XYZ file of C-alpha atoms in Angstrom:
579
model
C 0.000 0.000 0.000
C 0.954 3.656 -0.238
C 1.395 3.935 3.526
C 3.813 0.995 3.531
C 5.850 2.599 0.730
C 6.108 5.836 2.694
C 7.274 3.945 5.788
C 9.975 2.213 3.711
C 11.214 5.501 2.329
C 11.412 7.006 5.834
C 13.237 3.962 7.256
C 15.982 3.893 4.608
C 18.477 6.795 4.904
C 18.711 8.658 1.710
C 21.775 10.279 0.083
C 21.012 13.561 1.805
C 21.290 12.019 5.276
C 24.556 10.291 4.368
C 26.093 13.557 3.191
C 24.890 15.280 6.343
C 26.564 12.607 8.498
C 29.809 12.862 6.546
C 29.788 16.639 6.819
C 29.344 16.660 10.584
C 32.019 13.966 10.982
C 34.448 16.028 8.883
C 33.691 19.164 10.919
C 34.095 17.281 14.213
C 37.568 16.122 13.133
C 38.746 19.261 11.361
C 37.762 21.881 13.940
C 39.886 20.471 16.813
C 42.816 20.061 14.416
C 42.516 23.672 13.259
C 42.171 24.914 16.831
C 45.259 22.968 17.846
C 47.272 24.372 14.943
C 46.095 27.897 15.694
C 47.005 27.575 19.391
C 50.386 26.139 18.437
C 51.064 29.041 16.072
C 50.018 31.565 18.714
C 52.181 29.863 21.311
C 55.179 29.892 18.975
C 54.555 33.533 18.089
C 54.258 34.423 21.784
C 57.432 32.509 22.591
C 59.353 34.396 19.886
C 58.097 37.755 21.151
C 58.933 36.901 24.751
C 62.367 35.640 23.792
C 63.020 38.961 22.077
C 61.839 40.872 25.158
C 63.927 38.701 27.472
C 67.010 39.146 25.289
C 66.894 42.957 25.341
C 65.693 43.351 28.913
C 67.714 44.412 31.947
C 65.534 42.125 34.030
C 66.321 38.432 34.440
C 62.871 37.265 33.341
C 61.646 33.714 33.868
C 58.420 32.624 32.171
C 55.923 30.351 33.905
C 52.621 28.861 32.795
C 51.311 28.776 36.372
C 52.500 30.693 39.428
C 52.816 28.561 42.551
C 51.127 31.153 44.802
C 48.626 34.020 44.350
C 50.454 36.604 42.244
C 49.447 40.014 40.925
C 50.812 41.977 37.998
C 52.997 44.878 39.112
C 51.684 47.005 36.208
C 47.921 46.476 35.980
C 47.340 44.950 39.433
C 45.312 42.051 38.050
C 45.671 38.475 39.228
C 48.210 36.577 37.115
C 48.156 32.872 36.283
C 50.573 32.899 33.367
C 53.339 35.419 32.958
C 56.916 36.207 33.901
C 58.829 37.217 37.007
C 62.291 38.631 37.527
C 64.739 36.449 39.433
C 66.674 39.479 40.685
C 64.110 42.048 41.839
C 60.860 40.067 42.136
C 58.811 42.089 39.604
C 55.876 40.053 38.227
C 54.022 40.862 35.022
C 51.253 39.468 32.869
C 52.069 38.645 29.241
C 50.230 41.729 28.030
C 52.048 44.017 30.485
C 55.517 42.538 30.042
C 56.870 45.268 27.749
C 55.454 48.038 29.953
C 56.949 46.430 33.060
C 60.292 46.143 31.318
C 60.302 49.852 30.455
C 58.729 51.314 33.597
C 60.090 49.177 36.447
C 63.879 49.192 36.985
C 65.706 46.058 38.015
C 68.325 45.704 40.731
C 71.511 47.606 39.886
C 74.589 45.415 40.322
C 76.928 48.406 39.942
C 75.658 51.798 41.095
C 76.961 54.860 42.961
C 75.899 55.550 46.517
C 74.103 58.691 47.671
C 75.999 61.768 48.805
C 75.892 60.519 52.402
C 77.447 57.208 51.276
C 74.275 55.172 51.753
C 72.518 52.918 49.276
C 69.008 54.169 48.373
C 65.977 51.913 48.478
C 64.251 50.541 45.403
C 60.602 49.601 45.762
C 58.420 46.928 44.184
C 54.751 46.983 45.075
C 52.913 43.845 46.143
C 53.642 40.106 46.006
C 55.380 40.289 49.366
C 56.834 37.085 50.822
C 54.559 34.946 52.963
C 54.456 35.731 56.702
C 55.932 39.205 56.170
C 55.494 41.914 58.773
C 55.567 45.681 58.454
C 58.780 47.299 59.690
C 56.791 50.193 61.193
C 53.591 48.836 62.771
C 54.744 45.184 63.073
C 51.471 43.942 61.542
C 51.306 41.323 58.791
C 51.708 42.533 55.195
C 50.138 41.301 51.992
C 46.991 39.912 53.597
C 44.523 41.395 51.096
C 43.667 39.581 47.826
C 45.031 42.370 45.634
C 48.265 44.209 44.782
C 49.083 45.920 48.037
C 51.940 46.934 50.327
C 55.558 47.574 49.517
C 58.860 45.854 49.977
C 62.444 47.028 49.555
C 63.556 45.319 46.384
C 67.199 45.995 46.616
C 66.290 42.477 47.849
C 69.218 42.239 50.265
C 67.180 44.547 52.519
C 64.102 42.226 52.548
C 62.021 44.498 54.819
C 58.292 44.932 54.093
C 56.109 47.946 54.863
C 52.441 48.872 54.438
C 51.418 51.548 51.960
C 50.181 53.800 54.765
C 53.256 53.185 56.945
C 55.856 54.098 54.339
C 56.021 57.825 55.306
C 56.765 56.788 58.896
C 59.980 54.911 58.085
C 62.793 56.272 60.232
C 65.772 55.174 58.141
C 65.684 58.192 55.840
C 65.602 55.983 52.742
C 68.926 54.341 53.684
C 69.230 50.648 52.856
C 71.478 48.756 55.301
C 71.523 45.645 53.032
C 69.603 43.631 55.600
C 70.576 40.537 57.542
C 73.154 39.300 55.026
C 75.042 42.574 54.598
C 78.325 40.829 55.434
C 77.835 38.379 52.523
C 76.767 40.880 49.853
C 78.989 42.804 47.448
C 77.311 46.241 47.505
C 76.760 47.982 44.165
C 78.666 51.062 45.337
C 81.759 48.938 46.130
C 81.953 47.736 42.520
C 81.311 51.322 41.373
C 84.367 52.483 43.329
C 86.444 49.570 42.018
C 85.651 50.556 38.424
C 86.921 54.068 39.164
C 90.251 52.954 40.618
C 93.282 54.007 38.618
C 95.484 51.435 40.325
C 93.903 48.092 41.150
C 95.928 46.887 44.114
C 94.982 44.822 47.193
C 95.676 47.819 49.442
C 93.087 49.857 47.545
C 90.550 47.042 47.940
C 91.157 46.978 51.697
C 90.413 50.711 51.916
C 87.173 50.260 49.981
C 86.199 47.315 52.205
C 85.949 49.757 55.125
C 82.799 51.124 53.423
C 81.176 47.685 53.761
C 81.542 47.389 57.528
C 83.525 45.109 59.802
C 83.393 41.362 59.312
C 82.652 41.675 55.586
C 83.089 38.208 54.000
C 81.300 38.245 50.616
C 80.193 34.918 49.198
C 80.116 33.811 45.558
C 77.503 31.216 44.555
C 78.545 28.733 41.849
C 75.749 26.312 40.900
C 75.716 23.392 38.486
C 72.182 23.088 37.091
C 72.923 19.548 35.851
C 73.705 18.126 39.270
C 71.624 15.514 41.056
C 67.995 16.494 41.605
C 67.891 19.550 39.279
C 67.234 22.060 42.088
C 70.076 24.375 41.138
C 68.054 26.520 38.719
C 65.514 27.466 41.402
C 68.304 28.030 43.910
C 70.033 30.428 41.525
C 66.908 32.598 41.503
C 66.626 32.587 45.300
C 70.264 33.570 45.748
C 69.914 36.376 43.178
C 67.013 37.750 45.223
C 69.017 37.728 48.460
C 72.455 38.741 47.149
C 73.864 40.920 44.411
C 73.181 39.056 41.122
C 76.804 39.609 40.091
C 77.771 37.130 42.841
C 75.668 34.261 41.437
C 76.949 32.096 38.565
C 75.505 29.229 36.531
C 78.443 26.904 35.830
C 76.771 25.540 32.697
C 77.133 29.036 31.186
C 80.229 30.446 32.923
C 83.111 28.106 33.891
C 84.433 28.375 37.459
C 87.764 29.815 36.295
C 86.017 32.927 34.984
C 83.610 33.168 37.901
C 86.448 33.096 40.436
C 88.086 36.128 38.839
C 85.597 38.208 40.811
C 87.650 37.262 43.901
C 90.548 39.286 42.483
C 88.432 42.458 42.867
C 87.967 41.833 46.596
C 90.377 42.268 49.514
C 92.659 39.214 49.827
C 91.563 36.354 52.045
C 87.952 37.329 52.733
C 86.000 35.781 49.835
C 83.947 32.626 50.272
C 82.541 30.364 47.562
C 79.357 28.314 47.908
C 79.403 25.403 45.440
C 75.901 24.085 44.689
C 76.369 20.648 43.175
C 77.869 17.220 43.716
C 81.395 16.100 44.508
C 82.345 16.381 40.820
C 81.305 20.032 40.747
C 83.333 20.709 43.895
C 86.390 19.115 42.293
C 85.857 21.278 39.189
C 85.879 24.440 41.308
C 88.911 23.314 43.342
C 90.831 22.679 40.105
C 90.022 26.252 39.057
C 91.375 27.460 42.424
C 94.626 25.571 41.736
C 94.818 27.419 38.416
C 94.596 30.711 40.320
C 97.758 29.707 42.185
C 99.556 29.221 38.865
C 98.495 32.768 37.851
C 100.066 34.280 41.011
C 96.612 34.965 42.451
C 97.144 32.876 45.582
C 96.365 35.776 47.923
C 92.821 36.002 46.473
C 91.982 32.292 46.913
C 88.557 31.907 48.589
C 87.302 29.525 51.249
C 84.997 26.872 49.807
C 81.732 25.547 51.197
C 79.191 23.134 49.719
C 75.434 22.904 49.210
C 75.093 19.194 48.286
C 72.933 18.613 45.208
C 74.649 15.497 43.838
C 74.076 11.793 44.428
C 76.908 10.788 46.790
C 77.931 14.090 48.436
C 80.597 12.391 50.576
C 82.814 15.478 50.840
C 79.855 17.594 51.924
C 78.980 14.981 54.539
C 82.543 14.976 55.863
C 82.531 18.767 56.246
C 79.211 18.772 58.106
C 76.986 20.152 55.329
C 74.839 17.029 55.056
C 74.350 14.114 52.684
C 72.023 15.979 50.325
C 69.934 19.143 50.068
C 66.274 18.861 49.071
C 64.920 22.211 50.264
C 64.397 21.062 53.863
C 65.869 24.321 55.170
C 65.368 27.747 53.532
C 68.145 29.436 51.594
C 68.334 32.099 54.290
C 69.365 29.436 56.816
C 72.034 28.180 54.408
C 73.560 31.675 54.377
C 73.385 31.872 58.174
C 75.272 28.588 58.409
C 77.978 30.002 56.137
C 78.351 32.980 58.463
C 78.991 30.632 61.402
C 81.261 28.126 59.614
C 84.872 27.458 60.587
C 87.861 27.348 58.239
C 89.730 24.016 57.970
C 92.467 22.720 55.674
C 91.974 19.722 53.390
C 94.582 17.695 51.508
C 94.330 17.299 47.744
C 96.139 14.533 45.879
C 97.591 13.948 42.428
C 96.714 10.676 40.678
C 99.124 9.830 37.858
C 98.144 7.002 35.495
C 100.942 5.742 33.219
C 99.734 3.138 30.722
C 102.110 0.312 29.845
C 103.423 0.202 26.294
C 102.963 3.948 25.658
C 106.423 5.257 26.528
C 106.148 8.499 24.528
C 102.674 9.408 25.778
C 102.318 11.673 28.790
C 100.726 10.027 31.830
C 97.151 10.984 32.608
C 97.092 13.253 35.665
C 93.947 13.673 37.787
C 93.163 15.506 41.012
C 91.642 13.611 43.939
C 89.680 15.065 46.847
C 87.626 12.116 48.094
C 88.871 8.704 47.012
C 90.327 6.518 44.288
C 89.113 2.965 43.752
C 89.515 -0.034 41.499
C 86.992 -2.861 41.645
C 83.237 -3.335 42.113
C 82.319 0.184 43.251
C 84.164 1.643 40.237
C 82.309 -0.853 38.003
C 78.961 0.359 39.361
C 79.968 3.966 38.750
C 81.124 3.120 35.206
C 77.847 1.389 34.293
C 75.832 4.220 35.842
C 77.858 6.857 33.993
C 77.446 5.075 30.632
C 73.661 4.884 30.946
C 73.363 8.465 32.208
C 75.219 9.680 29.110
C 72.673 7.895 26.894
C 69.514 9.052 28.703
C 70.362 12.007 30.980
C 66.706 12.980 31.494
C 66.006 9.695 33.291
C 68.654 10.355 35.960
C 67.108 13.526 37.366
C 66.385 12.311 40.906
C 68.752 11.410 43.718
C 66.511 8.463 44.684
C 66.469 7.092 41.125
C 70.253 7.438 40.889
C 70.791 5.467 44.095
C 68.311 2.823 42.968
C 70.257 2.355 39.725
C 73.479 2.016 41.724
C 71.759 -0.672 43.838
C 70.698 -2.613 40.726
C 74.216 -2.598 39.301
C 75.612 -3.680 42.673
C 73.156 -6.580 42.807
C 74.163 -7.626 39.306
C 77.854 -7.625 40.229
C 77.149 -9.842 43.256
C 76.097 -12.528 40.767
C 78.591 -11.930 37.960
C 81.723 -10.971 39.985
C 83.545 -9.277 37.119
C 86.390 -8.054 39.381
C 87.303 -11.318 41.131
C 90.961 -12.348 41.588
C 92.047 -8.711 41.763
C 94.912 -9.647 44.078
C 96.457 -11.721 41.249
C 96.248 -8.863 38.745
C 97.445 -5.941 40.830
C 100.359 -5.004 43.091
C 100.107 -2.491 45.933
C 102.898 -0.429 47.515
C 102.454 1.904 50.499
C 105.341 4.360 50.952
C 107.529 2.070 48.853
C 106.756 -1.130 50.767
C 105.019 -4.026 49.017
C 101.742 -5.164 50.631
C 100.656 -8.817 50.459
C 97.029 -8.782 49.377
C 94.389 -11.297 50.463
C 91.766 -12.535 47.989
C 90.111 -9.210 47.106
C 87.874 -7.787 44.408
C 88.470 -4.092 45.126
C 90.916 -1.570 46.591
C 89.819 1.866 47.819
C 92.156 4.759 48.671
C 90.386 7.378 50.836
C 91.217 10.961 51.740
C 87.967 11.798 53.568
C 85.844 10.084 56.191
C 82.802 9.186 54.087
C 82.548 6.904 51.077
C 79.757 5.417 48.967
C 77.054 7.951 49.783
C 77.377 8.216 53.568
C 79.390 5.179 54.786
C 82.338 5.604 57.178
C 84.571 3.146 55.351
C 87.759 3.268 57.448
C 85.811 3.075 60.694
C 83.620 0.160 59.557
C 81.444 -1.257 62.329
C 83.326 0.737 64.951
C 83.997 -2.361 67.074
C 87.729 -2.534 66.291
C 90.374 0.078 67.146
C 91.818 1.808 64.101
C 94.322 4.628 63.621
C 92.657 8.080 63.580
C 92.466 10.034 60.361
C 92.172 13.734 59.564
C 91.576 15.867 56.507
C 94.912 17.645 56.840
C 97.276 14.880 58.051
C 98.868 14.193 54.654
C 97.915 10.507 54.902
C 95.713 8.270 52.767
C 93.702 5.346 54.119
C 93.832 2.185 51.960
C 91.250 -0.583 52.370
C 90.181 -3.667 50.466
C 86.766 -5.229 49.850
C 85.822 -8.806 48.986
C 83.089 -7.804 46.534
C 79.836 -5.914 46.044
C 78.085 -7.835 48.811
C 80.898 -6.952 51.201
C 80.504 -3.271 50.232
C 76.804 -3.487 51.071
C 77.573 -5.076 54.443
C 80.021 -2.274 55.271
C 77.450 0.390 54.400
C 74.920 -1.049 56.869
C 77.640 -1.649 59.507
C 77.503 -5.442 59.356
C 81.161 -5.886 58.372
C 84.544 -4.195 58.550
C 86.743 -3.412 55.538
C 90.151 -5.001 55.080
C 92.378 -2.220 56.414
C 95.588 -2.353 54.387
C 97.256 0.676 55.979
C 97.916 4.431 55.833
C 100.536 6.045 53.623
C 101.825 9.321 52.216
C 102.322 7.755 48.774
C 100.328 4.925 47.190
C 101.449 2.976 44.120
C 99.369 0.370 42.267
C 100.543 -1.717 39.300
C 97.855 -3.339 37.149
C 99.687 -6.204 35.453
C 97.039 -7.591 33.093
C 93.492 -7.175 31.720
C 91.264 -4.102 31.927
C 89.736 -2.988 35.214
C 87.157 -0.310 36.116
C 88.605 2.627 38.074
C 87.257 5.900 39.420
C 88.453 9.134 40.983
C 85.808 11.065 42.936
C 82.985 9.374 41.059
C 84.448 9.894 37.567
C 84.935 6.334 36.200
C 86.821 4.803 33.266
C 88.061 1.390 32.096
C 91.849 1.086 32.339
C 94.291 -1.399 30.824
C 97.679 -2.414 32.286
C 99.234 0.630 33.946
C 101.040 2.076 36.943
C 99.070 4.406 39.232
C 100.881 6.725 41.632
C 99.030 8.858 44.188
C 101.031 11.665 45.801
C 100.212 14.791 47.814
C 99.371 17.794 45.635
C 98.328 20.730 47.814
C 95.974 21.879 50.544
C 92.819 23.918 50.150
C 90.815 25.951 52.668
C 87.285 24.634 53.227
C 84.433 25.717 55.501
C 83.280 23.261 58.152
C 79.779 23.397 59.658
C 79.493 21.950 63.144
C 76.486 19.665 63.427
C 76.351 20.401 67.162
C 75.058 23.924 66.494
C 71.275 24.034 66.316
C 69.182 26.152 64.026
C 67.981 28.143 67.023
C 71.550 29.078 67.867
C 72.064 30.073 64.271
C 69.066 32.385 64.474
C 70.389 34.026 67.646
C 73.793 34.683 66.116
C 72.664 35.660 62.639
C 72.626 39.353 63.430
C 76.244 39.486 64.546
C 79.073 40.160 62.155
C 81.096 37.085 61.177
C 84.829 37.159 61.750
C 87.191 35.967 59.066
C 90.098 33.958 60.451
C 93.482 34.939 59.058
C 94.760 31.382 59.397
C 92.846 28.118 59.164
C 91.788 26.511 62.392
C 92.808 22.926 63.123
C 90.375 20.300 61.899
C 87.691 19.840 64.587
C 87.625 16.642 66.586
C 84.312 15.758 64.948
C 86.291 15.178 61.752
C 88.462 12.584 63.472
C 86.968 9.240 62.524
C 88.180 7.488 65.626
C 86.013 9.781 67.776
C 83.077 10.112 65.363
C 79.743 8.604 66.199
């Protein structure tokens, strides 16, 4: 019937419905693709514009897609989710206001003249005050309102906050005293006077230092952004906010040799260097200090301290700065600890590797601060180093790095690639041959800690052993039976094989290739002769673990004294008395 035909026509989709379905499907696929391409083009265009602004700017801008705390634009006063902030002066700006902020708001001057009365004037940035800040006049909390409000002194080293209404009541006459860390900061007017000197001589620097107050011990911050847990980049920004930005260096952009030349513009013997990185970074800086001695700049050599960002951090642990920094204490407390640190001397050693069969090739010469080893621990370091070179992004956490070390150690317990070491190597201590038991590894130590926090020479602590110091000119030589023995020593279930102490150590590898390392830098070595002799001493800063943070807070306001001569190594560095 006709009704049945009409029902059949309605039930079967016609060509028009098929085209409609195809059209909507095409639109549903194409529109997101076009939107994605458009957003990508806008993002690329924005990135190019911002890169151009950052390149020409006097500010040290850092872009972020999301601020970690409520932030307001210093130009328009609106709440900012995505924008840029200056590492040096703390100015924050929305993307749209970035150019205006760059033109209208000055950054911190690293070199600038003082006022006629010799004081440094304040610079002000409005809003975005630090959390838990209090007004210097009325002592009430600042920055409590959800808008751009209140002021702070953004010569940053001053760090004092003040309400808008309280600003006229400030009693300092606009004089900036550089704040709590004035003894660690290189003031802009000091560098201004240095640039005007006709004769750059240490005596002239001493006269200028009188302008900076008594107890002035400026600190240089040298950070390796590739170390350990990748915290160095954020730390660089925090130190630039607290200190003069000219004192803060990124070692991936400026080598330590160039950075340390700033010490030659300071009075001799007062500079301090904070190395943010692992033991390898510390060795890099200490090698640059040795180069200063060759340039007749020995009088300007600084004292060195460590903020441990690496994986092992054994030297930092020995000097009382901890086994690793993960932000558990604020940067301000790190600077307070530097003010209270003591100066100690530390031996450095020369490792000379002469390969057999290459009589006309110069021996490879390395510097040693921590330890030299041949055997299973060097094999673990070599395997770790090879894989980190292939995939560096994977090894961005201290926990992951230690887990990888553990896996390689477990593998070596089963394979035992370094067995029968005693048949392949000869050991001499101060010229006397040592009869070796059946060993897989030999470790030569200069410091108390080894393997990421283990007191190797002390072992379990149940047997008397000769004391050791950082400045005694002696090396401690021990042997291990294998990777499992190393693990037992680290958890204090076994003692190492103490082979002796010596001023000179000589090892002869007679056959095959063996893994070796110096301060965590590994390589595979064929038959050779290795000679370890004393090289020099360097001045380090030691932080006493007995001093509490509360004591640090009480003494932070006092001026730190700079010792003319290094103090003897504290008893806490003597392994025989260590707990």
